[in-house]
Amino acid sequence: DQQVKQNSPSLSVQEGRISILNCDYTNSMFDYFLWYKKYPAEGPTFLISISSIKDKNEDGRFTVFLNKSAKHLSLHIVPSQPGDSAVYFCAASGASNFGNEKLTFGTGTRLTIIP
Amino acid sequence: GAGVSQSPRYKVAKRGQDVALRCDPISGHVSLFWYQQALGQGPEFLTYFQNEAQLDKSGLPSDRFFAERPEGSVSTLKIQRTQQEDSAVYLCASTISSTGLSSYEQYFGPGTRLTVT
């Protein structure tokens, strides 16, 4: 039972354009969502997060949007740069886990930025 | 400052061998998590420590998996009688959260890639 889903295994975007990565979740108890970026042979690196009380959070080139009614979130990267090429994981955690913020991850989307 | 470190980075074990994987969290981080990442999948939760207390081990796939954090800092994940299906990257993460204060942003180590032959 995949509680966090990333339905696009891969995405290619031209440098300078917008990259949009999508994520869906099924567990309504999730109330905090994160995006991690992973390069080969490295651990995931935290990128940006959003609490369920918000619908948007922005940090530089990165913006995360949350649609609670649709149980959907997306990560926008604009403008996309070659260094953004990596695997992106969506992750979620729930208030019921207070004190144990274990993360449930999606399967990842490989983003390739084309120069 | 130093991030989360893990050793060894790569481990090849023959089926039936025992292995021990080490995690050094960021100094001062109270919470420590272990995840297992199979090829082409996202990390999956194994177990969670708050200081030396193992508060959740619901993700450990079998009783061959054992984790400890005796002094509330370094943690070891031990796998007994390894099987081929144990082949994966084992990730350790830490965060500063303590009782009454949540922190969802976990800092990950580079992982240990375990291959069981």
Coordinates of N, CA and C in Angstrom, one line a residue:
Chain A
D1 N 0.8 -1.2 0.0 CA 0.0 0.0 0.0 C 0.9 1.2 0.0
Q2 N 1.0 1.9 -1.2 CA 1.8 3.0 -1.3 C 1.1 4.3 -0.9
Q3 N 1.4 4.8 0.3 CA 0.7 6.0 0.8 C 1.2 7.3 0.2
V4 N 2.4 7.3 -0.4 CA 2.9 8.5 -1.1 C 3.3 8.0 -2.5
K5 N 2.7 8.7 -3.5 CA 3.0 8.2 -4.8 C 3.5 9.4 -5.7
Q6 N 4.6 9.0 -6.4 CA 5.1 9.9 -7.4 C 5.0 9.1 -8.8
N7 N 4.0 9.5 -9.5 CA 3.7 8.7 -10.7 C 4.6 8.9 -11.9
S8 N 5.4 9.9 -11.9 CA 6.3 10.1 -13.0 C 7.7 9.7 -12.6
P9 N 8.2 8.6 -13.1 CA 9.6 8.1 -12.7 C 10.7 9.0 -13.2
S10 N 10.4 9.8 -14.3 CA 11.4 10.6 -14.9 C 10.8 11.8 -15.6
L11 N 11.6 12.9 -15.6 CA 11.1 14.1 -16.3 C 12.3 14.8 -16.8
S12 N 12.2 15.3 -18.1 CA 13.3 16.1 -18.7 C 12.8 17.5 -19.0
V13 N 13.6 18.5 -18.6 CA 13.2 19.9 -18.8 C 14.4 20.7 -19.4
Q14 N 14.1 21.6 -20.2 CA 15.1 22.5 -20.8 C 15.6 23.4 -19.7
E15 N 16.9 23.7 -19.7 CA 17.5 24.7 -18.8 C 16.8 26.0 -19.0
G16 N 16.5 26.6 -17.8 CA 15.8 27.9 -17.8 C 14.3 27.8 -17.8
R17 N 13.7 26.7 -18.1 CA 12.3 26.5 -18.0 C 11.9 26.1 -16.6
I18 N 10.6 25.9 -16.4 CA 10.0 25.5 -15.1 C 10.0 24.0 -15.1
S19 N 10.4 23.4 -14.0 CA 10.2 22.0 -13.7 C 9.1 21.8 -12.7
I20 N 8.2 20.9 -13.0 CA 7.1 20.7 -12.0 C 7.0 19.2 -11.7
L21 N 7.3 18.9 -10.4 CA 7.2 17.5 -10.0 C 6.0 17.3 -9.1
N22 N 5.3 16.2 -9.3 CA 4.1 16.0 -8.6 C 4.1 14.8 -7.6
C23 N 3.2 14.9 -6.7 CA 3.2 13.9 -5.6 C 1.7 13.8 -5.1
D24 N 1.2 12.6 -4.9 CA -0.1 12.3 -4.3 C 0.0 11.5 -3.1
Y25 N -0.9 11.7 -2.1 CA -0.8 10.9 -0.9 C -2.2 10.4 -0.6
T26 N -2.3 9.3 0.2 CA -3.6 8.8 0.5 C -4.0 8.9 2.0
N27 N -3.0 9.0 2.8 CA -3.2 9.0 4.2 C -3.6 10.4 4.7
S28 N -4.9 10.6 5.1 CA -5.3 12.0 5.5 C -4.7 12.4 6.9
M29 N -4.0 11.5 7.5 CA -3.4 11.9 8.8 C -2.0 12.6 8.5
F30 N -1.5 12.6 7.3 CA -0.3 13.3 7.0 C -0.6 14.8 7.1
D31 N 0.3 15.5 7.8 CA 0.1 16.9 7.9 C 1.4 17.7 7.7
Y32 N 2.4 17.1 7.3 CA 3.7 17.8 7.0 C 4.3 17.1 5.8
F33 N 4.8 17.9 4.9 CA 5.3 17.3 3.6 C 6.6 17.9 3.3
L34 N 7.5 17.1 2.8 CA 8.9 17.5 2.5 C 9.3 17.0 1.1
W35 N 10.2 17.8 0.5 CA 10.9 17.3 -0.7 C 12.3 17.2 -0.4
Y36 N 12.9 16.1 -0.9 CA 14.3 15.8 -0.8 C 14.9 15.6 -2.2
K37 N 16.1 15.9 -2.3 CA 16.9 15.8 -3.5 C 18.0 14.8 -3.3
K38 N 18.2 13.9 -4.2 CA 19.3 12.9 -4.0 C 20.1 12.8 -5.3
Y39 N 21.4 13.0 -5.0 CA 22.4 12.7 -6.0 C 22.9 11.3 -5.9
P40 N 23.5 10.6 -6.9 CA 24.0 9.3 -6.8 C 25.0 9.2 -5.7
A41 N 25.0 8.1 -5.0 CA 25.9 7.7 -3.9 C 25.9 8.7 -2.8
E42 N 24.9 9.5 -2.7 CA 24.8 10.4 -1.5 C 23.4 10.2 -0.8
G43 N 23.3 10.6 0.4 CA 22.0 10.5 1.1 C 21.1 11.6 0.6
P44 N 19.8 11.5 0.8 CA 18.8 12.6 0.4 C 19.1 13.9 1.2
T45 N 19.0 15.0 0.5 CA 19.2 16.3 1.1 C 17.9 17.0 1.1
F46 N 17.6 17.6 2.3 CA 16.3 18.3 2.5 C 16.3 19.5 1.6
L47 N 15.2 19.8 0.9 CA 15.0 20.9 0.0 C 14.0 21.9 0.5
I48 N 12.8 21.5 0.7 CA 11.8 22.4 1.1 C 10.6 21.6 1.7
S49 N 9.8 22.3 2.6 CA 8.7 21.6 3.3 C 7.5 22.5 3.3
I50 N 6.4 21.9 3.7 CA 5.2 22.6 3.9 C 4.3 22.0 4.9
S51 N 3.7 22.8 5.8 CA 2.8 22.3 6.7 C 1.4 22.3 6.1
S52 N 0.5 21.4 6.6 CA -0.8 21.3 6.0 C -1.7 22.5 6.3
I53 N -1.2 23.4 7.1 CA -2.0 24.7 7.4 C -1.7 25.7 6.3
K54 N -0.8 25.4 5.4 CA -0.5 26.3 4.3 C -0.8 25.7 3.0
D55 N -0.9 26.5 2.0 CA -1.0 25.9 0.6 C 0.1 26.2 -0.3
K56 N 1.1 27.0 0.2 CA 2.2 27.4 -0.6 C 3.4 27.7 0.3
N57 N 4.6 27.3 -0.1 CA 5.8 27.7 0.6 C 6.9 27.9 -0.5
E58 N 7.6 29.1 -0.4 CA 8.5 29.4 -1.4 C 9.9 29.6 -0.8
D59 N 10.9 29.2 -1.5 CA 12.3 29.4 -1.0 C 13.2 29.5 -2.2
G60 N 13.4 30.7 -2.6 CA 14.3 31.0 -3.8 C 13.6 30.5 -5.1
R61 N 14.3 29.6 -5.8 CA 13.8 29.0 -7.0 C 12.8 27.9 -6.8
F62 N 12.6 27.5 -5.5 CA 11.7 26.4 -5.2 C 10.4 26.8 -4.5
T63 N 9.3 26.3 -5.1 CA 8.0 26.5 -4.4 C 7.3 25.2 -4.3
V64 N 6.7 25.0 -3.2 CA 5.9 23.8 -3.0 C 4.4 24.2 -2.8
F65 N 3.5 23.6 -3.5 CA 2.1 23.8 -3.4 C 1.4 22.6 -2.9
L66 N 0.5 22.9 -2.0 CA -0.3 21.8 -1.4 C -1.8 22.0 -1.6
N67 N -2.4 20.9 -2.1 CA -3.9 20.9 -2.3 C -4.4 19.8 -1.4
K68 N -4.9 20.2 -0.2 CA -5.3 19.2 0.7 C -6.5 18.4 0.3
S69 N -7.4 19.1 -0.4 CA -8.7 18.4 -0.8 C -8.4 17.3 -1.8
A70 N -7.4 17.6 -2.6 CA -7.0 16.6 -3.7 C -5.9 15.7 -3.2
K71 N -5.4 15.9 -2.0 CA -4.3 15.2 -1.5 C -3.1 15.1 -2.5
H72 N -2.8 16.3 -2.9 CA -1.8 16.5 -4.0 C -0.8 17.6 -3.6
L73 N 0.5 17.4 -3.9 CA 1.4 18.5 -3.8 C 2.4 18.5 -5.0
S74 N 2.9 19.6 -5.2 CA 3.8 19.7 -6.3 C 5.0 20.6 -6.0
L75 N 6.1 20.4 -6.6 CA 7.3 21.2 -6.4 C 7.6 21.8 -7.8
H76 N 7.7 23.2 -7.7 CA 8.1 23.9 -8.9 C 9.5 24.5 -8.7
I77 N 10.3 24.3 -9.8 CA 11.6 24.8 -9.8 C 11.7 25.7 -11.0
V78 N 12.0 27.0 -10.7 CA 12.1 28.0 -11.8 C 13.1 29.1 -11.5
P79 N 14.1 29.4 -12.4 CA 14.3 28.6 -13.6 C 15.2 27.4 -13.3
S80 N 15.0 26.3 -14.1 CA 15.7 25.1 -13.9 C 17.2 25.2 -14.3
Q81 N 18.1 24.6 -13.5 CA 19.5 24.7 -13.8 C 20.1 23.3 -13.9
P82 N 21.2 23.1 -14.6 CA 21.8 21.8 -14.8 C 22.0 21.1 -13.4
G83 N 22.4 21.9 -12.4 CA 22.7 21.3 -11.1 C 21.5 20.8 -10.4
D84 N 20.3 21.0 -11.0 CA 19.0 20.5 -10.4 C 18.8 19.1 -10.8
S85 N 19.6 18.6 -11.8 CA 19.4 17.2 -12.2 C 19.7 16.2 -11.1
A86 N 18.7 15.5 -10.7 CA 18.9 14.6 -9.5 C 17.6 13.8 -9.4
V87 N 17.5 12.9 -8.4 CA 16.2 12.3 -8.1 C 15.5 13.0 -6.9
Y88 N 14.3 13.3 -7.1 CA 13.5 14.1 -6.1 C 12.5 13.2 -5.5
F89 N 12.5 13.2 -4.1 CA 11.6 12.4 -3.3 C 10.6 13.3 -2.6
C90 N 9.4 12.9 -2.7 CA 8.4 13.5 -1.9 C 8.2 12.7 -0.6
A91 N 8.1 13.3 0.6 CA 7.9 12.6 1.8 C 6.8 13.2 2.7
A92 N 6.2 12.4 3.5 CA 5.2 12.9 4.4 C 5.3 12.4 5.8
S93 N 4.8 13.2 6.8 CA 4.7 12.7 8.1 C 3.4 13.2 8.8
G94 N 3.1 12.6 9.9 CA 1.8 12.9 10.5 C 1.8 13.3 11.9
A95 N 0.8 14.1 12.3 CA 0.7 14.7 13.7 C 0.6 13.5 14.7
S96 N 0.0 12.4 14.2 CA -0.2 11.3 15.1 C 1.1 10.7 15.5
N97 N 2.1 11.0 14.8 CA 3.4 10.5 15.1 C 4.2 11.5 15.9
F98 N 3.6 12.4 16.6 CA 4.3 13.5 17.3 C 5.3 12.9 18.2
G99 N 6.5 13.3 18.1 CA 7.7 12.8 18.8 C 8.3 11.7 18.0
N100 N 7.7 11.2 17.0 CA 8.3 10.2 16.1 C 8.0 10.7 14.7
E101 N 8.8 11.5 14.1 CA 8.5 12.1 12.8 C 9.0 11.3 11.7
K102 N 8.7 10.0 11.8 CA 9.2 9.1 10.7 C 8.5 9.6 9.4
L103 N 9.3 9.4 8.3 CA 8.9 9.9 7.0 C 8.4 8.7 6.2
T104 N 7.4 9.0 5.4 CA 6.9 8.0 4.4 C 7.3 8.6 3.0
F105 N 8.0 7.9 2.2 CA 8.6 8.5 1.0 C 7.8 7.9 -0.2
G106 N 7.8 8.7 -1.3 CA 7.4 8.2 -2.6 C 8.6 7.5 -3.3
T107 N 8.4 7.1 -4.5 CA 9.4 6.3 -5.2 C 10.4 7.1 -5.9
G108 N 10.1 8.4 -6.0 CA 11.1 9.4 -6.6 C 10.8 9.7 -8.1
T109 N 11.3 10.8 -8.5 CA 11.2 11.3 -9.9 C 12.6 11.7 -10.3
R110 N 13.1 11.1 -11.3 CA 14.5 11.5 -11.8 C 14.3 12.7 -12.7
L111 N 14.8 13.9 -12.3 CA 14.8 15.1 -13.1 C 16.1 15.3 -13.9
T112 N 16.0 15.5 -15.2 CA 17.1 15.8 -16.0 C 16.9 17.1 -16.6
I113 N 17.9 18.0 -16.4 CA 17.8 19.4 -17.0 C 18.7 19.4 -18.2
I114 N 18.1 19.7 -19.4 CA 18.9 19.6 -20.6 C 19.5 21.0 -20.9
P115 N 20.8 21.1 -21.1 CA 21.4 22.4 -21.3 C 21.0 23.0 -22.6
Chain B
G1 N 29.9 22.3 10.4 CA 30.0 21.2 11.3 C 29.8 19.9 10.5
A2 N 30.1 18.8 11.1 CA 30.0 17.5 10.4 C 28.6 17.1 10.3
G3 N 28.3 16.4 9.2 CA 27.0 15.9 9.0 C 26.9 14.5 9.6
V4 N 25.8 13.8 9.1 CA 25.6 12.4 9.6 C 26.6 11.5 8.8
S5 N 27.3 10.7 9.5 CA 28.3 9.8 8.8 C 27.9 8.3 9.0
Q6 N 28.2 7.5 8.0 CA 27.8 6.1 8.1 C 29.0 5.3 7.6
S7 N 29.2 4.1 8.3 CA 30.3 3.2 7.8 C 29.8 1.8 8.0
P8 N 30.3 0.9 7.2 CA 31.1 1.2 6.0 C 30.2 1.8 4.9
R9 N 30.7 2.3 3.9 CA 29.9 2.9 2.8 C 29.4 1.7 1.9
Y10 N 30.2 0.7 1.8 CA 29.8 -0.5 1.0 C 30.2 -1.7 1.8
K11 N 29.3 -2.7 1.7 CA 29.5 -4.0 2.4 C 29.0 -5.1 1.5
V12 N 29.8 -6.1 1.3 CA 29.4 -7.3 0.6 C 29.5 -8.4 1.6
A13 N 28.3 -9.1 1.7 CA 28.3 -10.2 2.7 C 27.8 -11.5 2.0
K14 N 28.3 -12.6 2.4 CA 27.8 -13.9 1.9 C 26.5 -14.2 2.6
R15 N 25.6 -14.8 1.9 CA 24.3 -15.2 2.6 C 24.6 -16.0 3.8
G16 N 23.9 -15.6 4.9 CA 24.1 -16.3 6.2 C 25.0 -15.5 7.1
Q17 N 25.8 -14.6 6.6 CA 26.7 -13.8 7.5 C 25.9 -12.8 8.3
D18 N 26.5 -12.4 9.4 CA 26.0 -11.2 10.2 C 26.7 -10.0 9.7
V19 N 26.0 -8.8 9.7 CA 26.7 -7.6 9.4 C 26.2 -6.5 10.4
A20 N 27.1 -5.5 10.6 CA 26.8 -4.4 11.5 C 27.1 -3.1 10.8
L21 N 26.1 -2.2 10.8 CA 26.2 -1.0 10.1 C 26.2 0.1 11.1
R22 N 27.1 1.1 11.0 CA 27.2 2.1 12.0 C 26.7 3.5 11.5
C23 N 26.1 4.2 12.4 CA 25.7 5.6 12.1 C 26.2 6.6 13.2
D24 N 26.8 7.6 12.8 CA 27.2 8.7 13.7 C 26.3 9.9 13.3
P25 N 25.3 10.2 14.2 CA 24.4 11.3 13.9 C 25.1 12.7 14.1
I26 N 24.4 13.7 13.7 CA 24.9 15.1 14.0 C 24.9 15.3 15.5
S27 N 26.0 15.8 16.0 CA 26.2 16.0 17.5 C 25.0 16.8 18.0
G28 N 24.4 16.3 19.1 CA 23.3 17.0 19.8 C 21.9 16.6 19.2
H29 N 21.9 15.9 18.1 CA 20.6 15.5 17.6 C 20.0 14.3 18.5
V30 N 18.8 14.5 18.9 CA 18.2 13.6 19.8 C 17.6 12.4 19.1
S31 N 17.0 12.7 18.0 CA 16.2 11.6 17.3 C 17.1 11.0 16.1
L32 N 17.0 9.7 16.0 CA 17.8 9.0 15.0 C 16.9 8.0 14.3
F33 N 16.9 7.9 13.0 CA 16.1 7.0 12.2 C 16.9 6.2 11.3
W34 N 16.5 4.9 11.1 CA 17.1 4.1 10.1 C 16.0 3.8 9.0
Y35 N 16.5 3.9 7.8 CA 15.6 3.6 6.6 C 16.3 2.6 5.7
Q36 N 15.5 1.8 5.0 CA 16.0 0.9 4.0 C 15.6 1.3 2.6
Q37 N 16.5 1.5 1.7 CA 16.1 1.9 0.3 C 16.5 0.8 -0.7
A38 N 15.5 0.1 -1.2 CA 15.7 -0.9 -2.2 C 15.9 -0.2 -3.6
L39 N 16.5 -0.9 -4.5 CA 16.8 -0.3 -5.8 C 15.5 0.2 -6.5
G40 N 15.5 1.5 -6.9 CA 14.3 2.0 -7.6 C 13.2 2.4 -6.7
Q41 N 13.4 2.3 -5.4 CA 12.3 2.7 -4.5 C 12.7 3.9 -3.6
G42 N 11.8 4.4 -2.9 CA 12.1 5.4 -1.9 C 12.5 4.8 -0.6
P43 N 13.1 5.5 0.3 CA 13.5 5.0 1.6 C 12.3 4.5 2.4
E44 N 12.4 3.4 3.1 CA 11.3 2.9 3.9 C 11.8 2.9 5.4
F45 N 10.9 3.3 6.3 CA 11.3 3.4 7.7 C 11.5 2.1 8.3
L46 N 12.6 2.0 9.1 CA 12.9 0.8 9.8 C 12.6 0.9 11.3
T47 N 13.3 1.9 11.9 CA 13.2 2.1 13.4 C 13.6 3.5 13.8
Y48 N 13.2 3.9 15.0 CA 13.4 5.2 15.5 C 13.9 5.2 16.9
F49 N 14.9 6.1 17.2 CA 15.4 6.2 18.6 C 15.2 7.7 19.0
Q50 N 14.8 7.8 20.3 CA 14.9 9.2 20.9 C 15.9 9.0 22.0
N51 N 17.1 9.7 21.9 CA 18.2 9.4 22.7 C 18.5 7.9 22.7
E52 N 18.6 7.2 23.8 CA 19.0 5.8 23.7 C 17.7 4.9 23.7
A53 N 16.6 5.5 23.7 CA 15.3 4.7 23.8 C 14.8 4.4 22.3
Q54 N 14.6 3.1 22.1 CA 14.1 2.7 20.8 C 12.6 2.8 20.9
L55 N 12.0 3.8 20.3 CA 10.5 4.0 20.5 C 9.7 3.4 19.5
D56 N 10.2 3.1 18.3 CA 9.4 2.5 17.3 C 10.3 1.6 16.5
K57 N 10.0 0.3 16.4 CA 10.7 -0.6 15.6 C 9.8 -1.4 14.6
S58 N 8.7 -0.7 14.3 CA 7.6 -1.3 13.6 C 8.1 -1.6 12.1
G59 N 9.1 -1.0 11.6 CA 9.5 -1.2 10.2 C 10.5 -2.2 10.0
L60 N 11.1 -2.8 11.1 CA 12.1 -3.8 11.0 C 11.4 -5.0 10.3
P61 N 12.0 -5.5 9.2 CA 11.3 -6.6 8.4 C 11.3 -8.0 9.1
S62 N 12.2 -8.2 9.9 CA 12.2 -9.5 10.6 C 13.0 -9.5 11.9
D63 N 12.9 -10.5 12.6 CA 13.7 -10.5 13.9 C 15.2 -10.7 13.7
R64 N 15.6 -10.8 12.4 CA 17.0 -10.8 12.1 C 17.6 -9.4 12.2
F65 N 16.7 -8.4 12.2 CA 17.2 -7.1 12.2 C 17.1 -6.5 13.7
F66 N 18.2 -5.9 14.1 CA 18.3 -5.4 15.4 C 19.1 -4.1 15.4
A67 N 18.6 -3.1 16.1 CA 19.2 -1.8 16.2 C 19.4 -1.4 17.6
E68 N 20.5 -0.7 17.9 CA 20.8 -0.2 19.2 C 21.4 1.2 19.2
R69 N 21.3 1.9 20.3 CA 21.9 3.3 20.4 C 22.2 3.4 21.9
P70 N 23.1 2.7 22.4 CA 23.2 2.5 23.9 C 23.5 3.8 24.7
E71 N 24.3 4.8 24.1 CA 24.6 6.0 24.8 C 23.9 7.2 24.2
G72 N 22.9 7.0 23.3 CA 22.2 8.1 22.8 C 22.9 8.9 21.7
S73 N 24.0 8.3 21.2 CA 24.6 9.0 20.1 C 24.8 8.1 18.9
V74 N 25.9 7.3 18.8 CA 26.1 6.4 17.7 C 25.1 5.3 17.8
S75 N 24.7 4.9 16.6 CA 23.7 3.8 16.5 C 24.3 2.7 15.6
T76 N 23.9 1.4 15.9 CA 24.3 0.3 15.1 C 23.1 -0.5 14.6
L77 N 23.0 -0.8 13.4 CA 22.0 -1.6 12.8 C 22.7 -3.0 12.5
K78 N 22.1 -4.0 13.1 CA 22.7 -5.3 12.9 C 21.7 -6.2 12.2
I79 N 22.2 -6.9 11.2 CA 21.4 -7.9 10.5 C 22.1 -9.3 10.6
Q80 N 21.3 -10.2 11.2 CA 21.9 -11.5 11.4 C 21.4 -12.4 10.2
R81 N 22.3 -13.4 9.9 CA 22.0 -14.4 8.9 C 21.4 -13.7 7.6
T82 N 22.2 -12.9 7.0 CA 21.8 -12.0 5.9 C 21.2 -12.9 4.8
Q83 N 20.2 -12.4 4.1 CA 19.5 -13.0 3.0 C 19.7 -12.1 1.8
Q84 N 19.5 -12.6 0.6 CA 19.6 -11.8 -0.6 C 18.6 -10.6 -0.6
E85 N 17.5 -10.8 -0.1 CA 16.5 -9.7 -0.1 C 16.9 -8.6 0.9
D86 N 17.9 -8.8 1.7 CA 18.4 -7.7 2.5 C 19.3 -6.7 1.7
S87 N 19.6 -7.1 0.5 CA 20.5 -6.2 -0.3 C 19.7 -4.9 -0.5
A88 N 20.3 -3.8 -0.1 CA 19.7 -2.4 -0.2 C 20.7 -1.4 0.3
V89 N 20.3 -0.1 0.2 CA 21.0 0.9 0.8 C 20.4 1.2 2.2
Y90 N 21.1 1.2 3.2 CA 20.6 1.5 4.6 C 21.0 2.9 4.9
L91 N 20.0 3.8 5.1 CA 20.2 5.2 5.4 C 19.9 5.5 6.9
C92 N 20.7 6.3 7.4 CA 20.5 6.8 8.8 C 20.2 8.3 8.7
A93 N 19.3 8.8 9.5 CA 19.0 10.2 9.6 C 18.9 10.6 11.0
S94 N 19.2 11.9 11.2 CA 19.0 12.4 12.6 C 18.3 13.8 12.5
T95 N 17.7 14.1 13.6 CA 17.1 15.4 13.7 C 17.1 15.9 15.2
I96 N 16.9 17.2 15.4 CA 17.2 17.7 16.7 C 16.0 17.6 17.6
S97 N 14.9 17.1 17.1 CA 13.7 17.1 17.9 C 13.8 16.4 19.3
S98 N 13.1 17.0 20.2 CA 13.1 16.3 21.6 C 11.7 16.4 22.0
T99 N 11.4 15.9 23.2 CA 10.0 15.8 23.7 C 9.4 17.2 23.7
G100 N 8.3 17.3 23.1 CA 7.6 18.6 23.0 C 8.0 19.5 21.9
L101 N 8.9 19.1 21.1 CA 9.3 19.9 20.0 C 9.6 19.0 18.8
S102 N 8.8 19.2 17.8 CA 8.9 18.4 16.6 C 9.8 19.0 15.6
S103 N 10.6 18.2 14.9 CA 11.3 18.7 13.8 C 11.3 17.6 12.7
Y104 N 10.6 17.9 11.6 CA 10.4 16.9 10.6 C 11.6 16.9 9.6
E105 N 12.5 17.9 9.6 CA 13.5 17.9 8.6 C 14.7 17.0 9.1
Q106 N 14.8 15.9 8.5 CA 15.8 14.9 8.9 C 17.0 15.1 8.0
Y107 N 18.2 14.9 8.6 CA 19.4 15.0 7.9 C 20.0 13.6 7.7
F108 N 20.2 13.3 6.5 CA 20.6 11.9 6.1 C 22.1 11.8 5.9
G109 N 22.6 10.6 6.3 CA 23.9 10.2 5.9 C 24.0 9.7 4.5
P110 N 25.2 9.3 4.1 CA 25.3 8.9 2.7 C 24.8 7.5 2.4
G111 N 24.6 6.7 3.5 CA 24.1 5.4 3.4 C 25.2 4.3 3.3
T112 N 24.8 3.1 3.6 CA 25.6 1.9 3.4 C 25.0 1.0 2.4
R113 N 25.7 0.7 1.3 CA 25.1 -0.2 0.3 C 25.5 -1.6 0.7
L114 N 24.5 -2.4 1.0 CA 24.7 -3.8 1.4 C 24.4 -4.7 0.2
T115 N 25.3 -5.5 -0.2 CA 25.0 -6.5 -1.2 C 25.2 -7.9 -0.6
V116 N 24.2 -8.7 -0.7 CA 24.3 -10.1 -0.1 C 24.4 -11.0 -1.3
T117 N 25.5 -11.8 -1.3 CA 25.7 -12.7 -2.5 C 25.4 -14.2 -2.1

